[in-house]
XYZ file of C-alpha atoms in Angstrom:
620
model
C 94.837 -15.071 -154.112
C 94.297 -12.745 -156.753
C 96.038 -8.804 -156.633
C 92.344 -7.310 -157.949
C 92.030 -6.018 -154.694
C 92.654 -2.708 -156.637
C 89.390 -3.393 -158.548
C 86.542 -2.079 -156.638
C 84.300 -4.430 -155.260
C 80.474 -4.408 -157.560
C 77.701 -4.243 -154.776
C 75.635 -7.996 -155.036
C 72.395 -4.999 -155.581
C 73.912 -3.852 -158.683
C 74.727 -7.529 -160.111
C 71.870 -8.979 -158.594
C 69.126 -6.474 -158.106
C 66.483 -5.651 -160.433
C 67.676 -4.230 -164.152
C 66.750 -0.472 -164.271
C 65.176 -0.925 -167.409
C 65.035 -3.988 -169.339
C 63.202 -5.896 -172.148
C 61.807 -2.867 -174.200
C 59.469 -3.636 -176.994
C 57.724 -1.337 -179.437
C 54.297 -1.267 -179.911
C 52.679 -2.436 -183.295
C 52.043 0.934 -184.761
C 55.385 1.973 -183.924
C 54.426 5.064 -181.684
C 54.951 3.842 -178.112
C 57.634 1.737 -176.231
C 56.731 -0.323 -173.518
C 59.896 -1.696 -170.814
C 60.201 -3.512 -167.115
C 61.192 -1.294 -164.805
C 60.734 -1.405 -160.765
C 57.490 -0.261 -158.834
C 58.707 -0.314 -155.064
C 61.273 -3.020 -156.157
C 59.313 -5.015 -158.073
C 59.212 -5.275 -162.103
C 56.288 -3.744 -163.756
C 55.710 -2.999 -167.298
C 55.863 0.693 -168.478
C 54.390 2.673 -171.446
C 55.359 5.825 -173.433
C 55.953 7.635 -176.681
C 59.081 6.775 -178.460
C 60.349 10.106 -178.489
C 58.931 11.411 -175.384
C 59.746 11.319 -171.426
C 56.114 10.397 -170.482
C 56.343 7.041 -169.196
C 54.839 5.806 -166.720
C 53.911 2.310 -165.410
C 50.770 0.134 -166.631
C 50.711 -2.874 -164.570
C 50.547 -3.077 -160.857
C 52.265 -6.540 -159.453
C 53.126 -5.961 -156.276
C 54.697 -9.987 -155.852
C 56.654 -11.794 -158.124
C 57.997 -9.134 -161.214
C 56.442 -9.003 -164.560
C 59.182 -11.102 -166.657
C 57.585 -11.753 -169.786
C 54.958 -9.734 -171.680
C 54.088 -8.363 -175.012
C 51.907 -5.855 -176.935
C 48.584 -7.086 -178.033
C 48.182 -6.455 -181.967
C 45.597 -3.746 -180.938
C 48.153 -1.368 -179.759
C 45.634 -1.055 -176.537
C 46.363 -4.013 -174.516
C 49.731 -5.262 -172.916
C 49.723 -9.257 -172.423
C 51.700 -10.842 -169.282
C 51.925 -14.023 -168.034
C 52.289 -14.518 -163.698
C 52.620 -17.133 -161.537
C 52.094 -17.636 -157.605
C 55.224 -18.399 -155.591
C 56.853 -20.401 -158.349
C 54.369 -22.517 -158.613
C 54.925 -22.154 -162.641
C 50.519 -22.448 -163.138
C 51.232 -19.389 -165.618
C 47.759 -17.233 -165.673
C 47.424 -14.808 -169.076
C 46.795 -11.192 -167.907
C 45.877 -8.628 -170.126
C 46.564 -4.565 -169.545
C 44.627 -1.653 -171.189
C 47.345 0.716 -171.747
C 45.040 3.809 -171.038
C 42.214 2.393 -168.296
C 44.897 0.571 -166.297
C 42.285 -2.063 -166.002
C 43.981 -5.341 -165.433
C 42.083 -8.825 -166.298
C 42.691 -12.360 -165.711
C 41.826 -14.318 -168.768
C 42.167 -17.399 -167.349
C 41.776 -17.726 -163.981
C 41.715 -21.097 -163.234
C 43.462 -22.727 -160.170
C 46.107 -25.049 -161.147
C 46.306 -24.861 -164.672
C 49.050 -23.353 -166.567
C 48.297 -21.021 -169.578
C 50.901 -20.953 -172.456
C 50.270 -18.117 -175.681
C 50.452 -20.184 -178.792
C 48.854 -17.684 -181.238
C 49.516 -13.338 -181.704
C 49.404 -12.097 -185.048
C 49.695 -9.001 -186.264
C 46.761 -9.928 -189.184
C 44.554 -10.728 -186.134
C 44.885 -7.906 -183.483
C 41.753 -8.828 -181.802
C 42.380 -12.204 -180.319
C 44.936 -14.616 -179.237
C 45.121 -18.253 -179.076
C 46.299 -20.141 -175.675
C 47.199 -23.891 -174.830
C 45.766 -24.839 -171.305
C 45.852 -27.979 -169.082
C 42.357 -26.980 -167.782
C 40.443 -30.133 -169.097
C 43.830 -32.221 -168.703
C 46.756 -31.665 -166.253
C 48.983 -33.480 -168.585
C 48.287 -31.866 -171.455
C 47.188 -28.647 -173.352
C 44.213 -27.951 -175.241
C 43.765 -24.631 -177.783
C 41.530 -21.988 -176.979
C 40.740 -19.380 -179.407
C 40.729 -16.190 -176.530
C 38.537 -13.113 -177.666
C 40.473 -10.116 -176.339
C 37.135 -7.636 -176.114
C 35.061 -10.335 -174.635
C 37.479 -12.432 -172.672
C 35.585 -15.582 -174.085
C 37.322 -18.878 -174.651
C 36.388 -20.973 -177.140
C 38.352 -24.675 -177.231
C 39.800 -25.098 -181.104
C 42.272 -27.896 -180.852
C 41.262 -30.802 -178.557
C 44.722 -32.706 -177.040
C 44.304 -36.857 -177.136
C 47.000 -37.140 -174.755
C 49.847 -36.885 -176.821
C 50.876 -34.063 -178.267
C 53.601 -31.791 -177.092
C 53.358 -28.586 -178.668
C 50.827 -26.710 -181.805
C 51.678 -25.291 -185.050
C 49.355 -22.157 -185.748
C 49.010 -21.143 -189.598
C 48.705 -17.766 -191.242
C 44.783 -17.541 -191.015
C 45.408 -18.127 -187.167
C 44.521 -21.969 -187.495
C 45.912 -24.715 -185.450
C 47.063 -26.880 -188.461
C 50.327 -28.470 -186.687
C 50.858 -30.597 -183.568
C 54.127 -32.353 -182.573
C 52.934 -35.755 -181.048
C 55.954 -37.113 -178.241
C 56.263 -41.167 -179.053
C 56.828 -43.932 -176.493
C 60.345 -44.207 -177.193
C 61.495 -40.647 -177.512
C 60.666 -39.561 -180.563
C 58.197 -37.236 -182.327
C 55.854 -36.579 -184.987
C 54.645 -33.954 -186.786
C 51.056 -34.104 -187.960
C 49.141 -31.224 -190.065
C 46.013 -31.061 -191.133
C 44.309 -29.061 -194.360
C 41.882 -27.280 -192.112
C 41.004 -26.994 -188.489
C 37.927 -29.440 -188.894
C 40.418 -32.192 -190.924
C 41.740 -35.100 -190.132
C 44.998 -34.751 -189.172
C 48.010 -36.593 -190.895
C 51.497 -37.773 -190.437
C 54.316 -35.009 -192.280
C 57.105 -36.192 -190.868
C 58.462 -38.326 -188.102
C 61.791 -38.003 -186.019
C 63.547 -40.835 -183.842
C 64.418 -40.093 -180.821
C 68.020 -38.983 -182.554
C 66.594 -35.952 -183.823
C 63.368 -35.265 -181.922
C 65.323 -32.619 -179.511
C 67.016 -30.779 -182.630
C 64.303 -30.844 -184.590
C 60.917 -29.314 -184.581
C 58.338 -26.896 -186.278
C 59.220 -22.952 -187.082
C 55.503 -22.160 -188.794
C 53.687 -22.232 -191.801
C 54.323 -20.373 -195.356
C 52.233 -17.689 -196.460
C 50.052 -20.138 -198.575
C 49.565 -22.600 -195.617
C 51.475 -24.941 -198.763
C 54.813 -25.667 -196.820
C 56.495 -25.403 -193.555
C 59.566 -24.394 -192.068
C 61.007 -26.179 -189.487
C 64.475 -27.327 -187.753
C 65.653 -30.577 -188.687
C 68.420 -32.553 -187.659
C 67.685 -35.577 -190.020
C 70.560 -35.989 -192.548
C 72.720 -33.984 -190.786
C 74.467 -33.700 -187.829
C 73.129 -29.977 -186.512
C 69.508 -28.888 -187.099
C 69.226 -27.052 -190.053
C 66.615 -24.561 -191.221
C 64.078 -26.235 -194.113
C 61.110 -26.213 -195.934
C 59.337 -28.936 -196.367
C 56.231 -28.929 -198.928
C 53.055 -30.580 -197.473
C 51.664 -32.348 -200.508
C 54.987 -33.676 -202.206
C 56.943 -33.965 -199.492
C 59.801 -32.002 -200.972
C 62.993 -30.351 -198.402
C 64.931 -27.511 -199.345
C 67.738 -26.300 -196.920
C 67.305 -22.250 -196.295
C 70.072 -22.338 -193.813
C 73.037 -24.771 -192.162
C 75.842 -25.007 -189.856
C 77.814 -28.169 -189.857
C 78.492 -28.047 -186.016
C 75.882 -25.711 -184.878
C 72.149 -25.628 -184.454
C 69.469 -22.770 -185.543
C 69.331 -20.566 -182.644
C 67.101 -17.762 -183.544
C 65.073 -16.910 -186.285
C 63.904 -13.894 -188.031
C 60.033 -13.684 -189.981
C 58.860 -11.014 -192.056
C 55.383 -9.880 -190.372
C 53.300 -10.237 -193.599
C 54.857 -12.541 -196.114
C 55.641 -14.932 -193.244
C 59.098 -15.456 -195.075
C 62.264 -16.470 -192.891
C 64.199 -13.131 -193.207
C 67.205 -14.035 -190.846
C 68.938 -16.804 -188.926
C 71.336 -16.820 -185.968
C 73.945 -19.740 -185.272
C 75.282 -19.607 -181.738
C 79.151 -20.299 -182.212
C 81.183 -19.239 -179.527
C 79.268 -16.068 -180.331
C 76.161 -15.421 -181.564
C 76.293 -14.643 -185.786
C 73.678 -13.643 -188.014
C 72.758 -14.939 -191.416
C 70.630 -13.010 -193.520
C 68.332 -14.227 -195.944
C 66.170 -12.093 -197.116
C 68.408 -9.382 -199.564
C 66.353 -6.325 -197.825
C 67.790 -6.599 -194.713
C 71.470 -7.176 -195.696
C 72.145 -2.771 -195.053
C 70.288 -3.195 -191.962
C 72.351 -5.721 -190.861
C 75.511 -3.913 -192.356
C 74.630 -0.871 -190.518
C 73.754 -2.601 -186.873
C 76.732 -4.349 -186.826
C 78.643 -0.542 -187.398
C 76.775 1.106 -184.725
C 77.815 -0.800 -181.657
C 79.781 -3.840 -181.025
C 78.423 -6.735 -179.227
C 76.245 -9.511 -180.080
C 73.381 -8.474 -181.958
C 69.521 -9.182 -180.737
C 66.752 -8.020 -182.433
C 63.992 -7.664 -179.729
C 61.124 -6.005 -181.317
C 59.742 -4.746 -184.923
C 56.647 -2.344 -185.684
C 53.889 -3.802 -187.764
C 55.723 -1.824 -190.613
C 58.559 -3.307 -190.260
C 60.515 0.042 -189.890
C 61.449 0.710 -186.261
C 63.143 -2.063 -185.291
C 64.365 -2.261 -181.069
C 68.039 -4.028 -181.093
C 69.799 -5.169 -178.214
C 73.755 -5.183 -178.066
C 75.187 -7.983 -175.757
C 78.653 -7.465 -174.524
C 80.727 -9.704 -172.055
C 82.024 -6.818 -170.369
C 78.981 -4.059 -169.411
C 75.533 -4.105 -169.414
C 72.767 -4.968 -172.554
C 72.511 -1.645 -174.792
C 69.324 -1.040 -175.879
C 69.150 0.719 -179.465
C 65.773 2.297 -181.581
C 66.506 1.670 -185.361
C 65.137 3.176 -187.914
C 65.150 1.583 -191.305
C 63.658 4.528 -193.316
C 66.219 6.896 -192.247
C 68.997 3.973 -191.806
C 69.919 5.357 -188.400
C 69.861 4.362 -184.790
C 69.871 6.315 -181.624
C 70.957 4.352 -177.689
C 67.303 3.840 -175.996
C 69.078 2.868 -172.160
C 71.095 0.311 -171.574
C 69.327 -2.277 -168.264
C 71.871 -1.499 -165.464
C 73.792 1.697 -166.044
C 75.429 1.170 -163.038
C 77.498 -1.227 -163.769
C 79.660 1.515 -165.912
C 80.602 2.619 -162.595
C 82.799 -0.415 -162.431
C 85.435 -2.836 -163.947
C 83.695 -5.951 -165.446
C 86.039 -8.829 -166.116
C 86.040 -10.190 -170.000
C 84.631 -13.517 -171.127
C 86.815 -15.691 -173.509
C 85.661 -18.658 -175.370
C 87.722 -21.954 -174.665
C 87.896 -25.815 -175.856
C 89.639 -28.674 -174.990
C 89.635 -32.277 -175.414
C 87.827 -35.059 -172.565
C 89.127 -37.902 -171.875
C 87.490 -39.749 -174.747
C 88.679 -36.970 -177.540
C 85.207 -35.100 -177.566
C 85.992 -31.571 -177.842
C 84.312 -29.409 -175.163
C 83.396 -26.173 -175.372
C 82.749 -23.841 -172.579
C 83.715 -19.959 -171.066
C 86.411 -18.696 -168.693
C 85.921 -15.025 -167.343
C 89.308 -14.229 -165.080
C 89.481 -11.704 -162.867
C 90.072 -8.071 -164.626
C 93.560 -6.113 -163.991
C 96.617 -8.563 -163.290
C 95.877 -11.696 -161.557
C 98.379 -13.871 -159.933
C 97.924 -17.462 -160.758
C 96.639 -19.737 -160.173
C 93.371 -18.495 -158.943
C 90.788 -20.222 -156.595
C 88.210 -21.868 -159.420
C 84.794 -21.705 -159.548
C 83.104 -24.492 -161.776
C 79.369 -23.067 -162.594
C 77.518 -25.602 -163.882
C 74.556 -24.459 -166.233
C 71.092 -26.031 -165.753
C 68.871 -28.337 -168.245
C 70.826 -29.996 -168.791
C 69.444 -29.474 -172.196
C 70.425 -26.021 -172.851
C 73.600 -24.159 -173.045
C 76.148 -21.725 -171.709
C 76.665 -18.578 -174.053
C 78.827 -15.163 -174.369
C 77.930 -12.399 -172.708
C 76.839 -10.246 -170.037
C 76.645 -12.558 -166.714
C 76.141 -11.243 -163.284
C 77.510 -14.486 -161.397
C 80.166 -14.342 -163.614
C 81.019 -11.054 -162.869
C 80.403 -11.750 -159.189
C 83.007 -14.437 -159.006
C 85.591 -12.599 -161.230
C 85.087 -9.403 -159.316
C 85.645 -11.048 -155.766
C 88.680 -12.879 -156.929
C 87.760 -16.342 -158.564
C 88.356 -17.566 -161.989
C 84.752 -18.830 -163.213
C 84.816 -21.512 -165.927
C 81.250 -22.583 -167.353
C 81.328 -25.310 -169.186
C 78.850 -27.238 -172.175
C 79.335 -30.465 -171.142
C 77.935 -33.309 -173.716
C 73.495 -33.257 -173.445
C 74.312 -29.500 -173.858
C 72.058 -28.232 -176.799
C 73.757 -25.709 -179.346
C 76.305 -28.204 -180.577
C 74.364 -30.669 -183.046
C 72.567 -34.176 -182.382
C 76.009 -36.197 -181.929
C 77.173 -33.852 -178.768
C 73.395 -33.444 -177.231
C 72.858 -37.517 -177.901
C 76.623 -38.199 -175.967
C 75.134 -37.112 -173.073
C 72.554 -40.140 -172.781
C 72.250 -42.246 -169.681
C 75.568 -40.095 -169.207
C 74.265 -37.977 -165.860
C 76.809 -38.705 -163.400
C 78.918 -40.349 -165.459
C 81.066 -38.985 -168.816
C 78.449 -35.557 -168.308
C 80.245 -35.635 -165.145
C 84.170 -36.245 -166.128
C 83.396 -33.377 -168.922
C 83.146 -31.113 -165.845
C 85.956 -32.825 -163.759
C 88.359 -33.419 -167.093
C 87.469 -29.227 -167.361
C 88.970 -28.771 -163.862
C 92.138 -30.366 -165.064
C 92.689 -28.635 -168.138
C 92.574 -25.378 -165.912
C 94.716 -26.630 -163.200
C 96.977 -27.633 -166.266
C 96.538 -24.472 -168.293
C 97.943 -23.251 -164.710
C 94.573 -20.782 -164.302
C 93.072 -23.028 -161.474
C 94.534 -24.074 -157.947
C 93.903 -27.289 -157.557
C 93.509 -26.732 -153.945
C 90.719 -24.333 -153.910
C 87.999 -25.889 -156.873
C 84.780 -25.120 -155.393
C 81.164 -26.927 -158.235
C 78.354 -24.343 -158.586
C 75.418 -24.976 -159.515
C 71.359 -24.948 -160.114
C 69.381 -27.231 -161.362
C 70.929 -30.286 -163.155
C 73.860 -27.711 -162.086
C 72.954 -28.233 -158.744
C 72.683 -31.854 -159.187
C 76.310 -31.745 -160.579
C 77.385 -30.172 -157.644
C 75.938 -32.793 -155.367
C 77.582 -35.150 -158.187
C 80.648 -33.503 -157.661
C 80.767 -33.492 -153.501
C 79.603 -37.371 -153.740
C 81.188 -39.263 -156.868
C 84.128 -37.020 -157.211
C 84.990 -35.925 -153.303
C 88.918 -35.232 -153.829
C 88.852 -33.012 -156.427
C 86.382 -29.737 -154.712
C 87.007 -28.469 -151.720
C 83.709 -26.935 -151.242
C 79.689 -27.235 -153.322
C 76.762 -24.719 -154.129
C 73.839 -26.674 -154.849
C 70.692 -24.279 -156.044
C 67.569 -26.201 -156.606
C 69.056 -29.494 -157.595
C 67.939 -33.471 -157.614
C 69.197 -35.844 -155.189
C 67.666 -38.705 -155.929
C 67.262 -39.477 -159.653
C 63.928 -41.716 -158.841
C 62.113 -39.597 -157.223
C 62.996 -36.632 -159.642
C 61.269 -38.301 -162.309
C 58.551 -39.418 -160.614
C 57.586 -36.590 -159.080
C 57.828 -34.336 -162.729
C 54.963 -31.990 -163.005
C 51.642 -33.458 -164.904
C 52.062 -31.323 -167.902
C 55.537 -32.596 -168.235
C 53.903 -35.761 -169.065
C 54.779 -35.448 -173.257
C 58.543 -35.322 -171.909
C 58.229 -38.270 -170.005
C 59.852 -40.432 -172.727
C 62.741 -38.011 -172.865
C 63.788 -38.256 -169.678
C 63.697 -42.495 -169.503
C 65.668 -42.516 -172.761
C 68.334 -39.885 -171.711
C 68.091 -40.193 -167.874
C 66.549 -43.610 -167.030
C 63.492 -44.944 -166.681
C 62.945 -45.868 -162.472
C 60.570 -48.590 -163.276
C 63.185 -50.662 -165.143
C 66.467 -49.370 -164.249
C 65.530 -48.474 -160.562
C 69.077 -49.615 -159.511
C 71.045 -47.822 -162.400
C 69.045 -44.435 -161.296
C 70.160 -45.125 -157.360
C 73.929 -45.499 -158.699
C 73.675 -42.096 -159.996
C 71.599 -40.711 -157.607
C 73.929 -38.425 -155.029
C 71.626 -39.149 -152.455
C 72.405 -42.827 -151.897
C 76.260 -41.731 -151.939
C 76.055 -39.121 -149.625
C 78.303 -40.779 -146.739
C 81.185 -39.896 -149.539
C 80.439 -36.232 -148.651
C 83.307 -34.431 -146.692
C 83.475 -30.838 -148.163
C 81.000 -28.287 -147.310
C 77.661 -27.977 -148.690
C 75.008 -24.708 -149.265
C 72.260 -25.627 -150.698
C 68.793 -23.483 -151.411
C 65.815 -24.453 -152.844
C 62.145 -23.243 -153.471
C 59.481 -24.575 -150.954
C 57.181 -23.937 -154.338
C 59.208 -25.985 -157.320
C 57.353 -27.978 -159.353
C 60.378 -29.110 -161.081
C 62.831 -30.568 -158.148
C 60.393 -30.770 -155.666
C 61.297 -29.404 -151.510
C 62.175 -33.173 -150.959
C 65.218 -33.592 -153.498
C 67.128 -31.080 -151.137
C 65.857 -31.819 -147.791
C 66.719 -35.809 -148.481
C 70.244 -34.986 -148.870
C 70.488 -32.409 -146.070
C 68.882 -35.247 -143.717
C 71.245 -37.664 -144.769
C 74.279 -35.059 -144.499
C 72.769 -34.243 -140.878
C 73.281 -37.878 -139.796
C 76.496 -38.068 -140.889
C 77.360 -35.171 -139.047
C 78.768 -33.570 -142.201
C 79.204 -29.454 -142.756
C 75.856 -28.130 -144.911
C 74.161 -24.993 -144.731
C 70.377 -24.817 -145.789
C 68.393 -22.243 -147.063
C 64.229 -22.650 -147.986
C 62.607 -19.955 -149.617
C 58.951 -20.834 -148.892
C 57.853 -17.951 -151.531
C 60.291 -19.024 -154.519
C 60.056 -22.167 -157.164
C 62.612 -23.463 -159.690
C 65.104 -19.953 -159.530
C 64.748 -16.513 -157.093
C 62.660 -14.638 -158.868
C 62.708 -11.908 -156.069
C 65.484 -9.805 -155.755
C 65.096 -9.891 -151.915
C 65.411 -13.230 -152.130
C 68.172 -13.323 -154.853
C 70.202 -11.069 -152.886
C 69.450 -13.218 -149.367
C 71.010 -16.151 -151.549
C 73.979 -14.407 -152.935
C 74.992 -13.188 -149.398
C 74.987 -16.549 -148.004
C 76.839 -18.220 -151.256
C 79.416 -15.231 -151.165
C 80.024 -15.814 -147.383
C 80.084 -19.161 -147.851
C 82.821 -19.189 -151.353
C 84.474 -16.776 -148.944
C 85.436 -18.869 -146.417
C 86.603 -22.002 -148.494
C 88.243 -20.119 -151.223
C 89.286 -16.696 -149.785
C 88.224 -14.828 -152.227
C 86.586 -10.951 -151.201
C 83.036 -10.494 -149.685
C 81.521 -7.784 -150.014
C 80.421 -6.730 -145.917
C 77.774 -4.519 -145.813
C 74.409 -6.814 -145.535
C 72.776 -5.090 -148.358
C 69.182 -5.488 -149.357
C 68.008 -5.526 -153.403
């Protein structure tokens, strides 16, 4: 047990709640500030001048929260996407700032909108992909913002995964998904063109590699590319001869984020995400603004939002240790002044630090991954907590992270870990992870209990596997394949049963499909390789206690993947708790629900690892 009993305990409403403000943006002329903040506990998006106190909200959900949005280029309208119940069919909503008036744009049952066009040059209209025609695949619709009207510019034969827009707001790119995994990128010389082949990636490359957007001239591209190299590297390939030029590299690391001037449509920046995040600036103009952000606060540096001038920039300053600082920076006057940061309660309270570790698996690949320790003097070693991140093609990264901080503040060393298929880390790590689930994915995550339990942080008596996602599928991985080594499992919305997971994917998942038989398995020719690393047909291994939650709504990792498991546990007469949210998908997008979950799990880590619970049953 840990002696942070000193350190007071951080209510699950302040780690798990809603942000008090959060995800500020500046509107094009550079006069107003929009932000998500609560309405009777649920996130709406407000409006007001940039140096006034006049804000006041614009939307009006009363379900889910407003998570993403963005000013139209009219400075009148704010954008939104919403689902219903996690049912991820994304409708496009559009707010005037001043009526209120809230419209659907396209209100179509079962069909998921995605924006894919909003320029600055081109403030009246937008340009959205939908499955309307197709389930499995998206079509472009130019969308006019006065009218509503929808007018179909970029007709999907079946095949292609994603759309390039140019600079005169024409679809002139498409990525087309091959049979075997890998890509193509096809462009066109105008809308009513033929298209043609650019460039072509195997199924090596295809995940590290992909289009950024057109030059200026429409002449070139820019685009991530892994070919030639082992991480993807920022290029610019010329249409007619053919020609590369490398802008920007890492040998290890991939292109995170990227940084384009508004009007000359040149890359200005480029972030590599090392253990932290680090900037590289291109573009000579920016190298005092950069100077000067990195002097006015420490943390990780985001840049958020930008004014149509490019002057007033909206920065965000990521810290392990306290919440995300939101900063308005003005380039004219070189000087920056603290907007709010999105949960100034946590300042009330000690937050635990987040350190960057490595160490070598079993096979010599070095791993990468995050310990956050208890703050204050701990006595070791402490009770582990293995959390798991989901994708499994994405990653783990520094910063602010309220489970981490949950399971640090009650008393648990958290270690997250980017096992190989983990993105980030260049082709050869993300490509080690192939037909791996289960398997050498798997003994990254047990090899990364060892090294603590060696480093003498973890006790190997009280290991407990966290997860959602493929997260939660590792921790059914971990309670099945790997029984000895946890004493207890949190499984949040996680596959079972490798078959029917890829079956069952969601129609518009269909240019992926490829993708998951090449780096998962295909279940109509490797049926009994997908059962072998399914948990579900191992589940008689099972003798540590299981919670597991999913959302009745998931289009991802459907009800069944959980409830298959739990009905196989119940026969076997083996210890599970089971929670259904019947108004949640892939995640807890309600903080009612959020906090429901994180009482149970807290209860539950309690119990098998003695760490501290926080007692009063509070709501978000």
């Amino acid at each position: 047990m840990t002696n942070n009993a000193t350190t007071k305990l951080i209510p699950r409403k302040v780690l798990f709640g809603n942000p008090v403000k959060a995800s500020p943006q500046i509107s094009p002329d550079g006069k107003r500030l929009a932000y998500l903040a609560p309405v009777n506990n649920v996130l709406n998006v407000w409006v007001g001048s940039l140096e006034g106190d006049d804000y006041q909200p614009v939307t009006e959900d009363t379900e889910r929260g407003i998570r993403f949005y963005f000013w139209a280029a009219d400075n009148k309208h704010i954008g939104y996407i919403q689902d219903a119940g996690g049912d991820e069919n994304w409708r496009l909503y559009l707010t005037n700032v001043e009526t209120r008036e809230t419209r659907d744009l396209t209100p179509f049952a079962n069909v998921q909108a995605r924006l894919t066009g909003h320029d600055k040059h081109f403030p009246h209209e937008l340009l959205v992909a939908l499955n309307k025609e197709n389930p499995q695949v998206h079509d472009v619709y130019h969308l006019d913002l006065a009218s509503g009207e929808l007018k179909l510019v970029a007709k999907n034969p079946g095949n292609i995964a994603s759309w390039v827009i140019d600079t005169q707001f024409k679809v002139r790119g498409a990525v087309v998904t091959l049979p075997d995994g890998g890509s193509e990128l096809l462009v066109r010389e105008q809308e009513e063109s033929e298209w043609r082949k650019l460039a072509s990636w195997t199924s090596e490359d295809a995940l590290t590699s992909g289009p950024v957007g057109f030059t200026l001239d429409g002449n070139a591209l820019y685009l991530e590319d892994s070919r030639n190299a082992n991480a993807s590297r920022l290029v610019k390939l010329a249409l007619d001869s053919g020609d590369v030029s490398v802008l920007a590299e890492d040998a290890q690391y991939d292109v995170d984020s990227i940084m384009i001037h508004h009007d000359t449509y040149e890359i200005q920046a480029v972030a590599f995400n090392r253990d932290r995040v680090e900037w590289t600036v291109l573009d000579s103009a920016l190298q005092e603004d950069f100077k000067l952000l990195r002097e006015l606060q420490a943390g990780d540096i985001s840049i958020i939002s930008r004014d149509d001038n490019d002057q007033i920039w909206i920065v965000g300053y990521i810290v392990d240790d306290g919440p995300v600082a939101y900063y308005v920076y003005d380039r004219a006057s070189k000087s920056g002044r603290l907007l709010f940061t999105n949960q100034p309660e946590l300042s009330n309270y000690t937050l635990a630090q987040m350190q960057p570790v490595s160490f070598k698996a079993r096979d010599s690949l070095t791993i990468h991954g995050y310990l956050t320790l208890p703050a204050g003097e701990s006595q070791k070693p402490l009770p582990l907590v293995l959390n798991v991140h989901g994708g499994p093609w994405a990653r783990d990264g520094w910063g602010y992270r309220p489970e981490a901080q949950w399971l640090a503040n009650r008393g648990y060393a958290c270690l997250q870990v980017n096992y190989r298929g983990s993105t980030g880390y260049g082709k050869e790590f993300l490509n080690a992870g192939n037909k791996e689930w289960g398997a050498k994915m798997h003994d990254d995550l047990v090899d990364a209990v060892h090294w603590a339990i060696e480093q003498g942080i973890a006790d190997p008596a009280k290991v407990a596997i966290y997860g959602g996602s493929y997260g939660g599928y590792a921790a059914l991985a971990g309670a099945t394949f790997t029984p000895d080594l946890f004493c207890c499992a949190v499984d949040i919305v996680g596959p079972s049963n490798l078959i029917t997971l890829i079956r069952t994917i969601p129609p518009y998942w269909s240019t992926f499909l490829a993708n998951f038989h090449m780096r998962v398995g295909n279940p109509d020719t490797e049926e009994e390789f997908l059962k072998s690393r399914s948990p579900l047909f191992k589940a008689d291994q099972i003798k540590i206690p299981m919670l597991i939650a999913q959302g009745a709504n998931d289009p991802r990792v459907k009800q069944a993947e959980s409830e298959q498991i739990v009905a196989a546990m119940k026969e076997k007469g083996i210890s599970y708790e089971y929670m259904l949210f019947p108004d949640e998908g892939h995640g807890f997008a309600k903080p009612e629900n959020r906090i429901k979950f994180y009482i149970a799990a807290e209860r539950f880590l309690a119990k098998h690892l003695g760490g501290r619970y926080e007692e009063t049953e509070a709501t978000a």
